[in-house]
Coordinates of C-alpha atoms and ligand atoms in Angstrom, one line a residue:
X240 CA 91.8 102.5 121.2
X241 CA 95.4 103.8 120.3
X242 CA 96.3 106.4 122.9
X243 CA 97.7 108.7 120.0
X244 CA 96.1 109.5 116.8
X245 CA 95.9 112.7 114.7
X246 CA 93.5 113.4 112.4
X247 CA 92.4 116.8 110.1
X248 CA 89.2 117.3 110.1
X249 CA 88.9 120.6 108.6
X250 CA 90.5 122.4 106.0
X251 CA 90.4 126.0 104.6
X252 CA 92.7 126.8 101.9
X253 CA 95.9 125.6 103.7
X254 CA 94.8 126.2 106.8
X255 CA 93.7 123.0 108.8
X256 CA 91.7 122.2 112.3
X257 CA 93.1 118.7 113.9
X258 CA 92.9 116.6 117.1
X259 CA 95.9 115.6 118.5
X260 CA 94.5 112.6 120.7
X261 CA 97.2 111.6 123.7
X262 CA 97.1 109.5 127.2
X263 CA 96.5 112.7 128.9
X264 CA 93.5 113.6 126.6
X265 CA 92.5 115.9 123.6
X266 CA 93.9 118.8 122.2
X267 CA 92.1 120.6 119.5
X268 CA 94.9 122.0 116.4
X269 CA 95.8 124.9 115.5
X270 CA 96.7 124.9 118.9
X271 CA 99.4 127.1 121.5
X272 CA 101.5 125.7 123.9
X273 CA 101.8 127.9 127.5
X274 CA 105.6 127.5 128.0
X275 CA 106.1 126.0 131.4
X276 CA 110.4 126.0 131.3
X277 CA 111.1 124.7 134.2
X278 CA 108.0 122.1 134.9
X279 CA 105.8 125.9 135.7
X280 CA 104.6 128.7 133.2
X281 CA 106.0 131.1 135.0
X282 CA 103.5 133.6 137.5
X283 CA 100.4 131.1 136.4
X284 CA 98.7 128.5 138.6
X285 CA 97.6 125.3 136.5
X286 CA 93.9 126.2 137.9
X287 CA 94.1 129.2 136.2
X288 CA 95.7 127.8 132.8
X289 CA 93.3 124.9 132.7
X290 CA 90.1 127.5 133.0
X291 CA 90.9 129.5 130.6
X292 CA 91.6 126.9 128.3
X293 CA 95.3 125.5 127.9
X294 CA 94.7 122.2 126.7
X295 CA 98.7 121.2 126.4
X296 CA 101.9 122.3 127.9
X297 CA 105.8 122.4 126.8
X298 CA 108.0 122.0 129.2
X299 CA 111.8 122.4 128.6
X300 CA 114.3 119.3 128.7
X301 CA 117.8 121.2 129.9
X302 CA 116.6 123.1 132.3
X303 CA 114.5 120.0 133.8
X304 CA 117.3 117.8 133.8
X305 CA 119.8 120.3 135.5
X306 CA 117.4 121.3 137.9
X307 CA 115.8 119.3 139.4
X308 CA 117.1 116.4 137.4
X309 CA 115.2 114.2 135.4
X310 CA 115.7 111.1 137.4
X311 CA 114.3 112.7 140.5
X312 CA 111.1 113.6 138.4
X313 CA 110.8 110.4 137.5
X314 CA 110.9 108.6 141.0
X315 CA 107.9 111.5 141.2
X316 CA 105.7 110.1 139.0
X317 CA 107.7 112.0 135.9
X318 CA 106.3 115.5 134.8
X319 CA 102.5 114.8 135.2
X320 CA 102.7 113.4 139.0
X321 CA 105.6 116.0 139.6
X322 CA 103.3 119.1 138.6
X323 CA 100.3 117.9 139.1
X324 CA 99.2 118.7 135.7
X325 CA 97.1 116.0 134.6
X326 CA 97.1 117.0 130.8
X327 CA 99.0 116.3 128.0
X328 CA 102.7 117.9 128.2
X329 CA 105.5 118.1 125.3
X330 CA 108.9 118.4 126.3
X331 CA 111.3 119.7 123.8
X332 CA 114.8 117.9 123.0
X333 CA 117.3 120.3 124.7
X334 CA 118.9 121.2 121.5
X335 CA 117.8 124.9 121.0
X336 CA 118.4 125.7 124.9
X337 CA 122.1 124.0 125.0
X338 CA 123.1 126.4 121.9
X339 CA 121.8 129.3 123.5
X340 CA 122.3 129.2 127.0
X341 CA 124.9 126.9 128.2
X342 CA 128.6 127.9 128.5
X343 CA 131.7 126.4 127.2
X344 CA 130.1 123.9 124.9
X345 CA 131.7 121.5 122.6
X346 CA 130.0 120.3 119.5
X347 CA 130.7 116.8 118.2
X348 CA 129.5 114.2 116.3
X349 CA 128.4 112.5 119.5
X350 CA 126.4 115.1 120.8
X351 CA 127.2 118.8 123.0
X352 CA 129.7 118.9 126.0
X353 CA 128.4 121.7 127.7
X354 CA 128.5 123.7 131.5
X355 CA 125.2 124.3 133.4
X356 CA 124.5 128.2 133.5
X357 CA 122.8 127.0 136.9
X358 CA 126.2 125.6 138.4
X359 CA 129.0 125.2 136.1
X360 CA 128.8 121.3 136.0
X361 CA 129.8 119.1 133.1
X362 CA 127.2 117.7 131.2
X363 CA 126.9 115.6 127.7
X364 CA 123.6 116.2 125.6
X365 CA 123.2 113.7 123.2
X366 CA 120.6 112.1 120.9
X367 CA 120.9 109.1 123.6
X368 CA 120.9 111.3 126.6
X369 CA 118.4 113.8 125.6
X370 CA 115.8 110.1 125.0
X371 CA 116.7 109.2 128.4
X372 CA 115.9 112.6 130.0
X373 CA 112.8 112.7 128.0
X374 CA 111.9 109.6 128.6
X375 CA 112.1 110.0 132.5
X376 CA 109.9 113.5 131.9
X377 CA 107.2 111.5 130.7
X378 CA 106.2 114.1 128.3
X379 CA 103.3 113.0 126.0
X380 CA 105.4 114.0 123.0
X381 CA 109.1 114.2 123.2
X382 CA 111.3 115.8 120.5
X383 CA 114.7 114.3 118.4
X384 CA 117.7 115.5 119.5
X385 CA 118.8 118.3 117.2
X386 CA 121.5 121.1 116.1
X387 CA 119.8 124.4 115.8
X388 CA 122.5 126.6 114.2
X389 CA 122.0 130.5 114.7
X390 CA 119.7 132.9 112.1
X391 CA 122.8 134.4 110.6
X392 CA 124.8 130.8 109.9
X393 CA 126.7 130.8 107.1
X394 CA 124.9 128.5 104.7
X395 CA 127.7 125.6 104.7
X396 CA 127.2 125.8 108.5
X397 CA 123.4 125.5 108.1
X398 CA 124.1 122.4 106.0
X399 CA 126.3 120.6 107.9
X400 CA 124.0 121.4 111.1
X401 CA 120.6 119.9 109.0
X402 CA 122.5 116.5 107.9
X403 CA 123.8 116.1 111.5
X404 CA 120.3 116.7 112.5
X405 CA 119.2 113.8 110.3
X406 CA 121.8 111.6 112.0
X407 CA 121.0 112.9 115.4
X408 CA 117.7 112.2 114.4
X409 CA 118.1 108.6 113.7
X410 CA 119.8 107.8 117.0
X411 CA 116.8 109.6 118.9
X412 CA 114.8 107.4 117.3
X413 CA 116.9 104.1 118.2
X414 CA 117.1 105.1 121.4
X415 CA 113.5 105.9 122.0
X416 CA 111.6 102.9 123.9
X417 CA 108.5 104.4 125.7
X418 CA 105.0 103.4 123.8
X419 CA 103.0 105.8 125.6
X420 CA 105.3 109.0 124.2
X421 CA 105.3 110.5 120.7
X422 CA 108.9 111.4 119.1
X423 CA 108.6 114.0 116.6
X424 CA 111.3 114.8 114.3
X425 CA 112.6 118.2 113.5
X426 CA 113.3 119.5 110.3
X427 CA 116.5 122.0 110.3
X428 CA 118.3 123.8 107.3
X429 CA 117.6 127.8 107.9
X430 CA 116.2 129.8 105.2
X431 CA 117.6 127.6 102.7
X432 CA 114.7 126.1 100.9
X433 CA 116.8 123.1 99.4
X434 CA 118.1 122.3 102.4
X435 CA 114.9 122.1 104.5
X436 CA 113.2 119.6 101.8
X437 CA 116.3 117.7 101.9
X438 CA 115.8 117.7 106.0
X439 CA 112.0 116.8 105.5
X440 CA 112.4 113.9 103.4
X441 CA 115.3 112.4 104.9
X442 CA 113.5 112.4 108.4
X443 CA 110.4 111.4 106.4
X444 CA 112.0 108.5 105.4
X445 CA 113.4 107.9 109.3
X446 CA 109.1 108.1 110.1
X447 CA 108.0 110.2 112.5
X448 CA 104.3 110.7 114.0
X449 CA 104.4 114.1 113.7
X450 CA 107.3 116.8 112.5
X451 CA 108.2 119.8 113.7
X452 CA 110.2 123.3 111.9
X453 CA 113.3 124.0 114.2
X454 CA 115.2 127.3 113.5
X455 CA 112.8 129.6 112.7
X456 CA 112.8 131.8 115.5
X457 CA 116.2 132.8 115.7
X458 CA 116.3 135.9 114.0
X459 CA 115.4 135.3 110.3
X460 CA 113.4 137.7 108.5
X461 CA 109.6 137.1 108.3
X462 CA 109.8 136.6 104.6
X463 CA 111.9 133.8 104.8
X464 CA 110.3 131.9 107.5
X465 CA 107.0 132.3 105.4
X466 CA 109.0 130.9 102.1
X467 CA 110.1 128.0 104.6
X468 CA 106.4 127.0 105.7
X469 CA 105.1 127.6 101.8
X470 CA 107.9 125.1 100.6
X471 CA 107.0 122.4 103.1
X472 CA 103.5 122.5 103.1
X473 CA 103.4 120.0 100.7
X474 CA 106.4 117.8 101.6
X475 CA 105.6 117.2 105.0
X476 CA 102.7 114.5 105.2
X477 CA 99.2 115.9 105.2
X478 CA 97.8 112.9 108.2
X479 CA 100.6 114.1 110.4
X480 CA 100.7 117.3 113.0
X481 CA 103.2 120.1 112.1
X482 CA 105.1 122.2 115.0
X483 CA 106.5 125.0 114.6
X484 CA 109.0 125.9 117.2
X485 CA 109.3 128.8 119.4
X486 CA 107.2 131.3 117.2
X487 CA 105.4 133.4 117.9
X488 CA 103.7 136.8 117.7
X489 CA 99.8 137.0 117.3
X490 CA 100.3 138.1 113.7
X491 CA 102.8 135.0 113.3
X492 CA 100.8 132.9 114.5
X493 CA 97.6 133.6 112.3
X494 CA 100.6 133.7 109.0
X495 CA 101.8 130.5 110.6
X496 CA 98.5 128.6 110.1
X497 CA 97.5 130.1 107.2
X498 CA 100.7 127.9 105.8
X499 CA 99.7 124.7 107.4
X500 CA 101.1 124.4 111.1
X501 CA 98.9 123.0 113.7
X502 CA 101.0 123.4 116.5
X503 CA 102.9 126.3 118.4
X504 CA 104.8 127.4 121.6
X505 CA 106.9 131.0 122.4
X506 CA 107.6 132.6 125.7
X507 CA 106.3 135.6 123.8
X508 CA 103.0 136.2 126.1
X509 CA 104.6 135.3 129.4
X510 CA 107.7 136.8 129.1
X511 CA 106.5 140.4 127.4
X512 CA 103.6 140.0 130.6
X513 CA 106.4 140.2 132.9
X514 CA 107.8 143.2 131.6
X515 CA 104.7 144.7 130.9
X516 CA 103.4 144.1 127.4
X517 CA 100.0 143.3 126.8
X518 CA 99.4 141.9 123.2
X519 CA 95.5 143.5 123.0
X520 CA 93.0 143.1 120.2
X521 CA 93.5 146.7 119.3
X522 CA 97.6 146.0 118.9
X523 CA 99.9 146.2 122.1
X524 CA 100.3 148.0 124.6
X525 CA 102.7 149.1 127.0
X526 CA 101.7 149.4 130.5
X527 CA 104.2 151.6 132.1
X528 CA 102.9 154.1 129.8
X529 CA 101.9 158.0 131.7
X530 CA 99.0 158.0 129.1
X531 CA 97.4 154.7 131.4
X532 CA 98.3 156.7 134.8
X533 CA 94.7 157.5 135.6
X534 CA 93.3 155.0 132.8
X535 CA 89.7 153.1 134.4
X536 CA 89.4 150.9 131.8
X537 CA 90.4 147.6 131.5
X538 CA 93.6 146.6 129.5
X539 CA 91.5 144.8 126.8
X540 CA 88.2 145.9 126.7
X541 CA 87.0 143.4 123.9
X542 CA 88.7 140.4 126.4
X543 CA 87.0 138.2 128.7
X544 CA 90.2 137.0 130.6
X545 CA 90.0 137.3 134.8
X546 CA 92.4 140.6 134.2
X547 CA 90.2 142.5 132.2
X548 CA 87.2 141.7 133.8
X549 CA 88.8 142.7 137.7
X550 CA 91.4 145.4 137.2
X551 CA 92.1 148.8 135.2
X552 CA 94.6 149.8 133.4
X553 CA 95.7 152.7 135.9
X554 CA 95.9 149.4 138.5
X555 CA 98.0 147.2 136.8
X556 CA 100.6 150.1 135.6
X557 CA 100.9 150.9 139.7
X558 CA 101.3 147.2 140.5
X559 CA 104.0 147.2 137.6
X560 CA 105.8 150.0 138.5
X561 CA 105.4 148.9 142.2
X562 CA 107.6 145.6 141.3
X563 CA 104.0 143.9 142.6
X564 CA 104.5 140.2 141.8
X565 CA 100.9 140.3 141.2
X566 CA 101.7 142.6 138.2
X567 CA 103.1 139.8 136.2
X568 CA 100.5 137.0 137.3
X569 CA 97.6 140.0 136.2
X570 CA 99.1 140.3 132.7
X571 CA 99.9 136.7 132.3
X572 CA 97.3 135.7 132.7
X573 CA 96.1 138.0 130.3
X574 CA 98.4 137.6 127.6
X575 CA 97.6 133.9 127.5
X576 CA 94.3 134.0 127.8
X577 CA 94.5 136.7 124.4
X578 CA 97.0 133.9 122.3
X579 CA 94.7 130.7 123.8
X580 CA 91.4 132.9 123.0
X581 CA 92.9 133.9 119.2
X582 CA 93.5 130.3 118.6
X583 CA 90.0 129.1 119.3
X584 CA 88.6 131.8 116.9
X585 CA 90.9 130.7 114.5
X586 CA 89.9 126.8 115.0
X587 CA 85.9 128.1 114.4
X588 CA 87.1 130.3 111.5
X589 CA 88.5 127.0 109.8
X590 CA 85.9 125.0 110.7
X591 CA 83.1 127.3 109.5
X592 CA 85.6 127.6 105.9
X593 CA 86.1 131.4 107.2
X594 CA 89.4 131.4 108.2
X595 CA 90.9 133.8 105.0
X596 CA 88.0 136.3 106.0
X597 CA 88.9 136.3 109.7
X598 CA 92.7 136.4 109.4
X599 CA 92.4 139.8 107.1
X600 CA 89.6 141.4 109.6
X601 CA 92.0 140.2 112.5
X602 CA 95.7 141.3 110.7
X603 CA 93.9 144.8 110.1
X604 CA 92.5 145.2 113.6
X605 CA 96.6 144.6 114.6
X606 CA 97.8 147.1 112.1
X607 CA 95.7 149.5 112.6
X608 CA 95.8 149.4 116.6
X609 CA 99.7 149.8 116.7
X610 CA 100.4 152.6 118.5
X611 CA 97.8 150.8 121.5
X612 CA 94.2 151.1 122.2
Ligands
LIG279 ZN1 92.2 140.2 129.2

């Protein structure tokens, strides 16, 4: 059997439920990616993540290959032997991290010239380079190499980003040799709905296994992002898994899928966990919060997770406020456990043809719990 296949076996509206079959095993779709950035999701064992259900990790190609290098996770046995993770893993292509983070960079048709944030060393990111980094990773699915302008690009920049991306995209895929890794393409060009067909079909006709939507998490109004997915839906190849990138909040999420997308990552639950946010079935709340001071109940009490089922509210604010490092593992493992626990509902919704019915009860439940439960 072919280590990689896809297939929709569900639909509801335009909602659909996949399997993503890889050489590290099954993952069920609509599915969310724990970010691990640096080979790790930060504060969270793998134990933990694979009991409560993470079926797939991302892990992040800069950081990886400034620190600690690519080449030496490969002599490890690449990300799988490195971590010790044993399931399937998807690396991104470097792209979003370079424009965002590194200093001193230097866009050109051959790629980004760029100083580590770690170090201040030269690097070059390329469609080439970022293959090879990816390749020694070892990720199940690896990404193109791609220019992911800012939210508030003008539109020529926006445009001159997406058919660079389609180039960029071409060499990735020239450059790509490994059998047992999927390279998705990503499709660029903003809010800009003429652009991003353009960027679809042009990597359509490039062939990819699977495609991903860059660029919409960068500080683009909701509206537009949801004009994006509505305008794709029907370009992008129905037999194929969709990604979108980097988004996002529970409500996202549910509006995400609702439009198509099968697959998702955001440091949204880890990162808010660490500085005490806890996205809740009644809305979010905020831990540091006097009201939770002498609070006995747990932060969730409609959740299952190892948090709410061990520790109080009035605990977890003290551990907070006492810099506890078990303070961010607690509500990590939490907040995951909330986004991994929404996505199965969502996968049973589809399947039982429920999903429109569930994604109103669920947006209300959000809306109305906004001030915290
Ligand atoms: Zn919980």
């Amino acid at each position: 059997m072919a280590p990689f296949s896809f297939d929709v076996l569900a639909r509801d509206g335009r909602a659909r439920g996949g399997l993503l079959r890889t050489p590290h095993g099954e993952v069920e779709t609509p599915v969310f990616m724990p970010v691990g950035t640096a080979g790790a999701v930060k504060a969270v064992l793998h134990r933990d993540l694979r009991e409560m259900g993470a079926r797939i990790l991302l892990a992040n190609t800069y950081h990886l290959m400034l620190r600690p290098g690519d080449e030496l996770v490969a002599r490890l046995g690449g990300l799988h032997g490195f971590t010790g993770w044993d399931g399937p893993f998807l690396t991104d292509s470097g792209g979003y991290q370079v424009f965002s983070l590194a200093a001193l960079r230097r866009l050109d048709e051959e790629g980004v010239r760029f100083q580590s944030h770690i170090d201040g060393t030269a690097h070059l990111l390329s469609p080439e380079r970022s293959m090879q980094v990816q390749q020694n990773l070892g990720a199940d699915v690896a990404m193109a190499f791609d220019e992911c302008p800012p939210g508030d690009a003008p539109r020529d920049v926006v445009a001159e980003a997406t058919s660079r991306t389609t180039r960029w995209a071409r060499r990735s895929r020239d450059a790509h040799r490994r059998e047992d890794q999927w390279l998705f393409g990503i499709v660029q060009g903003g809010i800009h709905l003429d652009l991003r067909e353009a960027s679809a079909r042009e990597l359509l006709a490039i062939g990819f296994p699977g495609y991903a939507i860059g660029g919409l998490s960068v500080g683009e109004p909701k509206e537009g992002r949801d004009r994006v997915l509505e305008h794709l839906d029907p370009v992008l190849p129905e037999d194929k898994p969709r990604y979108l990138m980097g988004v996002g909040t529970p409500e996202d999420l549910v509006d995400s899928v609702a439009r198509g997308v099968d697959m998702f990552d955001c440091v949204l639950p880890t990162r808010n966990a660490r500085n005490g946010q806890l996205f809740t079935s009644q809305g979010r709340l905020a831990i540091r919060n006097a009201r939770y001071k002498e609070d006995p109940r747990p932060p969730d009490p409609a959740c299952g997770c190892p948090t709410c089922r061990t520790v109080s509210r009035a605990y977890l604010r003290h551990l907070h406020l006492a810099n506890e490092m078990g303070a961010a593992t607690l509500m990590s493992l939490h907040n995951l456990f909330y986004y991994l626990d929404m996505m199965r509902a969502m996968r049973q919704s589809i399947r039982l043809c429920r999903f429109a019915e569930w994604r109103r009860d669920t947006l209300r439940r959000l809306a109305d719990g906004q001030d915290g439960p």
